[in-house]
Tab-separated table of C-alpha atoms in Angstrom:
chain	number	residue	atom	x	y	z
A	180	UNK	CA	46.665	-55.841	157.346
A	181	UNK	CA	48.645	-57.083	160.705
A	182	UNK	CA	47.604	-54.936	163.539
A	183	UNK	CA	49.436	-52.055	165.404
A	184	UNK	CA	50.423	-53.766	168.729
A	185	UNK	CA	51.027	-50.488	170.801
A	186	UNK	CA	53.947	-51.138	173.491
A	187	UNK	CA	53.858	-48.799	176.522
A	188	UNK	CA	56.119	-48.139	178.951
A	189	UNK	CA	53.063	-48.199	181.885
A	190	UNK	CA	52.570	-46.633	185.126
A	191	UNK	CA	51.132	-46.521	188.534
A	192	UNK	CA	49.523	-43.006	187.867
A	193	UNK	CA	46.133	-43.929	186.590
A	194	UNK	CA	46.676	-40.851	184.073
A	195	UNK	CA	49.368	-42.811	181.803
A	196	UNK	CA	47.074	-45.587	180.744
A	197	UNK	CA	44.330	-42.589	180.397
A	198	UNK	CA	46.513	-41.251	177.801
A	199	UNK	CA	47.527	-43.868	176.284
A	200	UNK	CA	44.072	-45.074	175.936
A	201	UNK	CA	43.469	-41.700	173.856
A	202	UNK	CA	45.826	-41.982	171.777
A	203	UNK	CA	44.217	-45.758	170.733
A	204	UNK	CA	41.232	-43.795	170.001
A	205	UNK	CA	43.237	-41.068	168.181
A	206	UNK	CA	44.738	-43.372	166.084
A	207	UNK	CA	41.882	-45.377	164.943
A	208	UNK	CA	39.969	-42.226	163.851
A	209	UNK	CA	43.018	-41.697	161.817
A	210	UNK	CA	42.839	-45.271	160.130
A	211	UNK	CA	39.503	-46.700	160.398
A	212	UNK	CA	39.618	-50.644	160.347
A	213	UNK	CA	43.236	-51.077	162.070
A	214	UNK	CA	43.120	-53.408	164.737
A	215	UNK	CA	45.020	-51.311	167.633
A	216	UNK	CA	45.511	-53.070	170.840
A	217	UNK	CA	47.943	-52.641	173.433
A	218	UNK	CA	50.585	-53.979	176.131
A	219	UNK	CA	52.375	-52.351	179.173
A	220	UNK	CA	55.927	-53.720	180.023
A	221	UNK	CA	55.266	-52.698	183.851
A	222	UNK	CA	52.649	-51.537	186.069
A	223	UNK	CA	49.510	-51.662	184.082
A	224	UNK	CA	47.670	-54.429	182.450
A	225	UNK	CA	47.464	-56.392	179.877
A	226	UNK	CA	51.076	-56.728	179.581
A	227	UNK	CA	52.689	-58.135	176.257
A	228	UNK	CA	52.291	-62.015	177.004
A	229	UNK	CA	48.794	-61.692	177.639
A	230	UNK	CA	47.796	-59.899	174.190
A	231	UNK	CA	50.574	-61.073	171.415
A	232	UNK	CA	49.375	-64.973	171.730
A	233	UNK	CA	45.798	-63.043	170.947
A	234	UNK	CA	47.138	-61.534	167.810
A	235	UNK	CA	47.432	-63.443	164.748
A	236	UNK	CA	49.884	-61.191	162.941
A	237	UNK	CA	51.146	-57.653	163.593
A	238	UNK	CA	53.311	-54.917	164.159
A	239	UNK	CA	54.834	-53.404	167.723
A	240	UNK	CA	55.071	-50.610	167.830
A	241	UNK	CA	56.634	-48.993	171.137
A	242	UNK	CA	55.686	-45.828	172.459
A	243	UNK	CA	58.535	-44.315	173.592
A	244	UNK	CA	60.702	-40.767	172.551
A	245	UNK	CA	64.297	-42.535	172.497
A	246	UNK	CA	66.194	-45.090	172.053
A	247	UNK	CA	67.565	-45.726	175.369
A	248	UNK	CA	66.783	-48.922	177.321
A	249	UNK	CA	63.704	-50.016	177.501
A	250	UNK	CA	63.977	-49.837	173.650
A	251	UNK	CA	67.202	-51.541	173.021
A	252	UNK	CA	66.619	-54.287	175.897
A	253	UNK	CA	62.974	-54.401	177.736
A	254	UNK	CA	60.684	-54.234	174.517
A	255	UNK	CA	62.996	-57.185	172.671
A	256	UNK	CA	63.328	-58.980	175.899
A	257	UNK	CA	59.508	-58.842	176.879
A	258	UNK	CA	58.746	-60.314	173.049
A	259	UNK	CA	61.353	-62.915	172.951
A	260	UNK	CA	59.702	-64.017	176.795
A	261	UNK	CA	56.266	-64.263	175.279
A	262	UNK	CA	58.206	-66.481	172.693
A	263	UNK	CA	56.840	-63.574	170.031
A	264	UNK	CA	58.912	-62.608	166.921
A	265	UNK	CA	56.977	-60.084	165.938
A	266	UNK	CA	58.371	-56.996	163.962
A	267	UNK	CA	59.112	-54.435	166.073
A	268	UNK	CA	59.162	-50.348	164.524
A	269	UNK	CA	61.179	-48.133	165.288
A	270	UNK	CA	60.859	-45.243	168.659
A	271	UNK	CA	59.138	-41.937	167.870
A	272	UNK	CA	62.281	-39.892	168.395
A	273	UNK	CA	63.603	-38.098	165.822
A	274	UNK	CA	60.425	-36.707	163.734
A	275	UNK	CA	58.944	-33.230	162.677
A	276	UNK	CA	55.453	-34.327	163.785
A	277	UNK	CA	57.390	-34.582	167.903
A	278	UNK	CA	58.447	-30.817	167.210
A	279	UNK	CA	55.023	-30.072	165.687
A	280	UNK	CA	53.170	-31.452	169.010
A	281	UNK	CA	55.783	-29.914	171.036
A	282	UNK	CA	54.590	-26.273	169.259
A	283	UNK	CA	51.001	-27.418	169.329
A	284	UNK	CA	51.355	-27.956	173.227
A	285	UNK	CA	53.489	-24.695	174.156
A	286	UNK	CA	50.495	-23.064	172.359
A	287	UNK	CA	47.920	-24.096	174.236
A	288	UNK	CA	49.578	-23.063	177.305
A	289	UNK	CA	50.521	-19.037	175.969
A	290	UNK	CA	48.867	-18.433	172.413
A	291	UNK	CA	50.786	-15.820	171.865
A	292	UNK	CA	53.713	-18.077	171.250
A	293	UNK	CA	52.416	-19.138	167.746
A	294	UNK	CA	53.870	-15.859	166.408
A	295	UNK	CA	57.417	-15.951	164.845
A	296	UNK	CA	58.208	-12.497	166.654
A	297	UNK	CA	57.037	-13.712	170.209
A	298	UNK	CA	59.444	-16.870	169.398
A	299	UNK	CA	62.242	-14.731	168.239
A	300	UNK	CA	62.381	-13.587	171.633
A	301	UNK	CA	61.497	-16.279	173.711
A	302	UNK	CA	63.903	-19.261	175.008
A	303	UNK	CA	62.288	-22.554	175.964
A	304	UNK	CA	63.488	-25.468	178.055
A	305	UNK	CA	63.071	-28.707	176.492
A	306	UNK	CA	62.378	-30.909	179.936
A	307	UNK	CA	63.002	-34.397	179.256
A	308	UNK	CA	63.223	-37.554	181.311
A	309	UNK	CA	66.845	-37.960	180.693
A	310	UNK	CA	68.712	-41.498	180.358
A	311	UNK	CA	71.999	-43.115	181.470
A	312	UNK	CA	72.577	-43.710	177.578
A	313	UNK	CA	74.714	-41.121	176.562
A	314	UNK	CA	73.098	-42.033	173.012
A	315	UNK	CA	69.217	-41.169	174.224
A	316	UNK	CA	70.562	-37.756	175.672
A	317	UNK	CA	72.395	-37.121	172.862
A	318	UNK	CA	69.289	-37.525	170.823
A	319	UNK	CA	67.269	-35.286	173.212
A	320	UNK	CA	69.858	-32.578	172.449
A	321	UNK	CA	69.608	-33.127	168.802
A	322	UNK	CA	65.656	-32.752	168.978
A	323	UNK	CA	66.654	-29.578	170.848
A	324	UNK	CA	68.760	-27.838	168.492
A	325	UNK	CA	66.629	-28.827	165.669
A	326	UNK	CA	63.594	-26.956	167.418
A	327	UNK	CA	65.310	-24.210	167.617
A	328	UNK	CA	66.470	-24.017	164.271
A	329	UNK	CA	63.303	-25.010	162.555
A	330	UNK	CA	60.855	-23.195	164.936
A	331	UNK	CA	63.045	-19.772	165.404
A	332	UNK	CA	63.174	-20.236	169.378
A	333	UNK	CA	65.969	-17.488	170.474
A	334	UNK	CA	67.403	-20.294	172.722
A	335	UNK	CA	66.366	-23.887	173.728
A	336	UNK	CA	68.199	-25.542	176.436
A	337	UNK	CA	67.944	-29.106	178.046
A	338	UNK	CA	66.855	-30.494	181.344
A	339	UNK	CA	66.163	-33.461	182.872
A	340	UNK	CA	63.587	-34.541	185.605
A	341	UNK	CA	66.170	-38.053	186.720
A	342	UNK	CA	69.389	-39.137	185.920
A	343	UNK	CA	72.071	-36.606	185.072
A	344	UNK	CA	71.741	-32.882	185.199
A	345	UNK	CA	71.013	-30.170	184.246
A	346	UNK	CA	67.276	-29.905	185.908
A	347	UNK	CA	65.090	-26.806	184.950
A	348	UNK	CA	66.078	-24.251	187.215
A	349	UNK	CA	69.750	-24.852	185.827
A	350	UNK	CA	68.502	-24.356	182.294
A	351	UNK	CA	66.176	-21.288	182.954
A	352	UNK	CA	68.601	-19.504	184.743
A	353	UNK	CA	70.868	-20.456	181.916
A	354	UNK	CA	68.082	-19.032	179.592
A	355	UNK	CA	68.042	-15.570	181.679
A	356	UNK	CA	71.290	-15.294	181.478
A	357	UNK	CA	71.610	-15.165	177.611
A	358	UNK	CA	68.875	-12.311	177.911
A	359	UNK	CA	65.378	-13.955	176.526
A	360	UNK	CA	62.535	-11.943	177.228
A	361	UNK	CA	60.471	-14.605	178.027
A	362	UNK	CA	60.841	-18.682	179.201
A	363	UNK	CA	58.825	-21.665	178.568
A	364	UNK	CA	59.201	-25.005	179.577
A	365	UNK	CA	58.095	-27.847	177.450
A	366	UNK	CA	57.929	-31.618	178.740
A	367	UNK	CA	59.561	-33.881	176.161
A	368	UNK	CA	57.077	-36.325	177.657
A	369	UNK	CA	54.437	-38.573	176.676
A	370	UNK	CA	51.763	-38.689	179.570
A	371	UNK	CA	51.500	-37.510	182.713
A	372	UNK	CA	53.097	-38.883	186.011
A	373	UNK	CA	55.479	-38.272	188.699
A	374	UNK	CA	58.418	-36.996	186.035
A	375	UNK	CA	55.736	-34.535	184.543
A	376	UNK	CA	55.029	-33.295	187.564
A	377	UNK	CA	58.068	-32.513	188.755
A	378	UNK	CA	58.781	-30.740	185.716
A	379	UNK	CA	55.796	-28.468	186.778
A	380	UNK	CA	57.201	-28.062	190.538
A	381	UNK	CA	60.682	-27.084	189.063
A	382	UNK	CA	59.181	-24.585	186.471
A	383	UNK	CA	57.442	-22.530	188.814
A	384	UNK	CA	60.193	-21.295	190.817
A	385	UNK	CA	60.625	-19.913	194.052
A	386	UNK	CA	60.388	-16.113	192.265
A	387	UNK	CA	58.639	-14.503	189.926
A	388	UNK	CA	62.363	-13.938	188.865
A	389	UNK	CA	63.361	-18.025	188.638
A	390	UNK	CA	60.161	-19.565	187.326
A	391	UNK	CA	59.352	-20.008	183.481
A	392	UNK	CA	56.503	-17.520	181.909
A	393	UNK	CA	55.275	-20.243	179.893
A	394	UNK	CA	54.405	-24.178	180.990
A	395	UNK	CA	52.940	-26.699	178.566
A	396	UNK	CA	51.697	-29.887	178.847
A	397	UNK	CA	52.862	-32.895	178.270
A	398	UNK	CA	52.371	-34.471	174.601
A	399	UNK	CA	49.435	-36.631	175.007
A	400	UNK	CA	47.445	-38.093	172.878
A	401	UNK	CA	48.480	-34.949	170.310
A	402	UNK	CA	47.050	-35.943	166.422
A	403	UNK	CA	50.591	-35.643	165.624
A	404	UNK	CA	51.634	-38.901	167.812
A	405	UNK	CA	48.849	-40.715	166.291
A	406	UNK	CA	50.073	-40.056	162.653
A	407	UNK	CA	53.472	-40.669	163.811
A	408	UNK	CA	52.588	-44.220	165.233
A	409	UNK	CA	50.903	-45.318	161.999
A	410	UNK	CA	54.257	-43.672	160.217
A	411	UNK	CA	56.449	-45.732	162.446
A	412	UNK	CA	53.662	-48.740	161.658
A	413	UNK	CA	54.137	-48.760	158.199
A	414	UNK	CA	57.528	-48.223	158.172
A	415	UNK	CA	57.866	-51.506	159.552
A	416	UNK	CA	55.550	-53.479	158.011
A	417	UNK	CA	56.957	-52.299	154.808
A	418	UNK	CA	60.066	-53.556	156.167
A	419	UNK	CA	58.981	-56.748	157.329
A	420	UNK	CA	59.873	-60.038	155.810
A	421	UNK	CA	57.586	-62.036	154.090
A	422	UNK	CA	56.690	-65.599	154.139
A	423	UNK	CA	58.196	-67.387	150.889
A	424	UNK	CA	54.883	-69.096	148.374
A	425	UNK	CA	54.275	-72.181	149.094
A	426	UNK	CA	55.134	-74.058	145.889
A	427	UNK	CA	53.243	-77.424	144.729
């Protein structure tokens, strides 16, 4: 069985390689026996070179939401520099186990939001990162609409902590204005960090009347990213050429 080479983004906040480092541990309990090991593409250590020339055969997987850059250019480019052709899987985004962690997490932060009535009347803003891909934000709207529709959310609107508008005052007021009786802001985020925590800033308002009822965490080492990695995993393994037989 190759391995599960884990590819993360990295980041100067101590508390991304914390998570990340959970969500190792989250998904070996899931499937004792797997090799995990992992590589940052920036800021944290080891980064790809120094683990793929360690690995005799496996699987990257990268650990990001979209398809936006760093999939479509830094994760190939990084591989192809450590003069690795190892299969790569395919990003998180789109999956029902994202919008399962993303309920799991708004949970946690108001219980009360695990009933189907207290959705029906309660609008959420899905906080991403956002991209300059058109694609990736495209994506993030898709995984927005889908919530909604699958979950029973009254409303779910898009923000985004960088790039393009709108940011989450824009999309609560926007929320308000359709008439929710409640708002909750979910980060479409993987660990915490400076993005996260502007999210968090932006959510609380400068009013009772502007800031969200509801804030959840980011996803984290959620059980449902864990399964999802090993899904990705085998997806690509599956998918992955194999050597011809050696014939005498």
């Amino acid at each position: 069985m190759p391995a599960l080479l884990l590819i993360a983004h990295g980041s100067r906040d101590p508390r991304h390689a914390a998570t990340v480092a959970a969500l190792v541990d989250g998904v070996r309990a899931q499937r004792p026996g797997l090799e995990v090991a992992t590589a940052y593409l920036d800021h944290c250590a080891p980064r790809i070179p120094q683990v793929v020339g360690r690995l005799d055969d496996a699987v990257a997987v990268p650990l990001l939401l979209n398809r936006a850059y760093h999939a479509k250019h830094d994760v190939p480019a990084a591989l192809r520099a450590a003069g690795s052709r190892l299969p790569v899987a395919d990003v998180l985004g789109p999956s029902p186990l994202l919008l399962a962690a993303l309920d799991r997490r708004l949970a946690e932060a108001g219980p009360d939001l695990a009933s189907p009535a207290v959705r029906a009347r309660t609008g959420v803003v899905l906080a991403a990162a956002g991209s300059s891909d058109p694609a990736a934000d495209a994506a993030t709207r898709a995984v927005a609409a889908e919530w909604r529709r699958s979950r029973g959310w009254a409303a779910v609107e898009v923000a985004y902590a960088s790039a393009g508008g709108p940011r989450v005052p824009d999309a609560l007021t926007a929320l308000t204005a359709a008439g929710v009786a409640r708002t909750a802001v979910s980060p479409y985020l993987l660990a915490p960090g400076l993005l996260p925590d502007r999210i968090a800033e932006a959510s609380t308002g400068t009013s009772e009347a502007t800031g969200a009822d509801v804030v959840a965490g980011v996803l984290g080492p959620a059980p449902e990213l864990a399964t999802l990695l090993l899904e990705r995993y085998d997806a690509a393994r599956r998918a992955a050429p194999t050597a011809p037989a050696l014939t005498a």
